[in-house]
Amino acid sequence: MKFAVKKALSNGRARTGVLQVGGSSCPHPIETPALLLTTRKGLPLFISPDLLPSLPFPDSHLLQFSPLHFLDGISIKTISNIGGVHQMVGLREHIFAAVPRDSIVSLPEYDSTNRIGASFETPCGRRLIKPAEYMEMISSMKPDISVSLADEVPSWVSSKRNKASVDRTLRWLDDCISLNVTGRTLFGSIVGGSSEDQRRHCSEEVSRRNVSGFWIGGFGLGESMDERSALLTAITDVLPEDKPRQISGLELPEEVLQGVAAGIDLFDSTYIYHLTLGGFALIFSHEENKRKVSSYELSDIGNDDTKINLRATIYRKDASPIVDGCKCYTCQNHTKAYINHLFNVHEMLAQTLLEIHNTHHYLGFFRSIREAIKDGKFEQFRKSFVGSRRAAAAASLGAMSCIRI
Amino acid sequence: MALRFEVLGRFNHARAAQLTLPHFVCQTPLFMPVGTQGTIKGLTTSQLEEIGCQIILGNTYHLALRPTSELIDELGGLHKFMNWPRALLTDSGGFQMVSLLHLADITEKGVTFQSPVDGKPMLLTPEQSIQIQNRIGADIIMALDDVVKTTITGPRIEEAMYRTLRWIDRCIAAHKRPHEQNLFGIVQGGLDPVLRDICLKGLVERNLPGYAIGGLAGGEDKDSFWRVVAQCTAALPEDKPRYVMGVGYPLDIVVCSALGADMYDCVYPTRTARFGAALVPEGVLKLKHQAMSSDVRPIDPTCECMVCKNYTRAYIHCLVTKDAMGSQLLSFHNLHYMMKLSRHLHSSIVEGRFPEFVCDFLQKMFPKGDVPEWVCNAMEVAGIDISSCCAPFFSSQDKMKEEVFPINVTA
Ligand SMILES: [Zn+2]
Ligand SMILES: [Zn+2]
């Protein structure tokens, strides 16, 4: 794996970079900040592999999965016989990052985690995973990037428990490094809960080890957005500039922007999953944002809304696409009225079409972020985006209460 | 009449034809997947085109409830609504009412049923069924018939058959778009050859664009089933398409095609996918089976579909019945299998090697030569010599194959 950082001037910690993984099998470098598409068992939830090429290229080629998804149904020996995760899911040119936790069905269960292994709530019940088992999964699945096993704790645990989580995570990292005999690209996990000192300490320790990049865990587990910025910068200030930084648990656009501002490079797409299941389609215009930002019209930006609920009866007769001019498969081929009908009659194509649009749209958001950084206008971009979202949220308060905004 | 039916090749009763409909030029024999609510199991319309689907079936009863035929009409018809450029067929809605609703009651006026929305009594007349189907706008629409269970006997069958004949005239009179939509009549009459004959004669007199054989695939024995099909195909005009409703299994389609039928529809390929079963030349492969968890072969090594090109049985095994993607991928493969079967029926008839195709099909499905008797009887009437695949043979190799390949032949 190769990673090069191009830091644009006057952007604070925000940075763009180029990630090149897998050598010749993946000839297409991925620009960061980037979105890793969250998968279930290596495939997006509802988009079948033949529909993936309709998504932006190569942006959509970064996938994230949890090896724990395969605890049930297929043995690691069989996965090894098939040739690893790329062969198994038929996506040979995609980049796979293995992260034990996925924020959807494989959740850290800190109460049951002990010194011998990390506990997770998985589709096949609560499971305790030891570093040796985990690395065995990694060596048969052969992902391009794997993240070391971590003891993630929520923000409210005692400082004693938090310290234990840091100690364990570092010890497991050493185990993972020594078990990584085939030399696969390994990202070291950073924890430390809501203690800046522990975060700094953990980051320093992980940086000292032989890792190709960093994975930041323990976010999205009860901390507030306000306390998060200081924690993130405590981490990234310590980390070397030349290695990629991945995070889990930051979902919303504002959270992504907060992470980018702190110098994070890689994010997951759990947000899209929640939107899609709820029937929500992203409609905010990043092109519009960009135009307005470049002309410095920061006060008045964008539309009055950022997403719409396609289950709503107002779309029953709406023969227009989700977003006029959107280049995604869904908007090129289908109307809001049809998707509204599919939701009404509980047909799976509703989720398929919505996941395509939302993924396309969110990848576009990441592209806008990269362009803003390159143009040296990231802070303006962030401010205007967050400002317009707040205005929209205030305007639609009460109308939509079923999802975090 | 808004269709053209040109027979391109024959083998005895079997025929391969080109059916030109307002939205698509189809090749028969053909299987029509069922897209009840204007969609098929998570598959996009581009995927359905790629699979080779020619006609998709929509259910009038369901579409009339949601999103309603008025809305579909307002948005430019079902083709536009679901963005399907090829052909569509809608049923009359009557069958769904009788099979889904306990309180449906049939009188001379029409089918009375309790509204699933507000519980009020409602009436579907032949005129209304046609009006709704005119709004939906499918290439082929079906006459409202008096549906009775195939297992029922006695005077009710006779009443239903005569009523179906009386209703066809009301359907014809109500049909407002005869130049854009083809109204098919449905032959009823249960398992009684005399009643079927009266119905056949009555319908043929009306000179409809096409004919369906109804009242089958409802649990009747297979011998009665094929005899009704044989009687109907023999009496229906040569130059019109013949559609066997609710059929079916690959074996049934091969037999009916040998007897001279052209079109089929069934929920089976997609429904069985949801339960984790894949259609293969040998029969049915149950992906839920534990033996699949370490099987690194594709579902069907002879299949060139996207799923078989990319996935092992082991991976599909870990998806089926747990993840939405499992039934999406299996539906893709199963529909691909049905379309390939349709294409092979067509080409083997055109190329004059239909008997070879049938024998090959039967040999794979019944490697021990135990072809069911009803199939042998039907093939004899169809004039297809299948003696080569009925000869019982048994080798240790077959026995082994059966152990590693747990299949359940649907016959
Ligand atoms: Zn779109
Ligand atoms: Zn296949």
Coordinates of N, CA, C and O in Angstrom, one line a residue, chain A residues 60-61 93-94 96 109 121 171 203 347 372 385:
Chain A
S60 N -16.0 4.5 -5.9 CA -16.9 3.5 -5.3 C -16.2 2.2 -5.1 O -16.8 1.3 -4.6
H61 N -14.9 2.2 -5.4 CA -14.2 0.9 -5.3 C -13.6 0.6 -3.9 O -12.9 -0.4 -3.8
E93 N -11.5 -6.2 -8.5 CA -10.7 -5.0 -8.6 C -11.1 -4.0 -7.5 O -10.7 -2.8 -7.6
H94 N -11.9 -4.4 -6.6 CA -12.3 -3.5 -5.5 C -11.3 -3.6 -4.4 O -10.5 -4.6 -4.3
F96 N -10.7 -3.9 -0.4 CA -11.5 -4.3 0.8 C -10.7 -4.0 2.1 O -9.5 -4.3 2.2
E109 N -19.1 -4.9 22.2 CA -19.8 -5.2 23.4 C -18.9 -5.1 24.6 O -18.4 -6.2 25.0
E121 N -21.5 -8.0 19.4 CA -22.8 -8.4 19.2 C -22.9 -8.6 17.7 O -22.8 -7.7 16.9
R171 N -1.8 -4.1 23.4 CA -1.3 -5.5 23.5 C -1.8 -6.3 22.3 O -1.0 -7.1 21.7
S203 N -2.3 7.0 20.8 CA -1.8 7.4 19.4 C -0.3 7.3 19.3 O 0.3 6.9 18.3
E347 N -41.6 -3.4 -1.5 CA -40.8 -4.2 -2.5 C -39.3 -3.8 -2.4 O -39.0 -2.6 -2.2
A372 N -12.8 21.3 -2.3 CA -12.7 22.4 -1.5 C -11.3 22.5 -0.8 O -10.7 23.6 -0.7
F385 N -21.8 24.7 4.6 CA -22.6 23.5 4.5 C -23.4 23.3 5.8 O -24.6 23.1 5.9

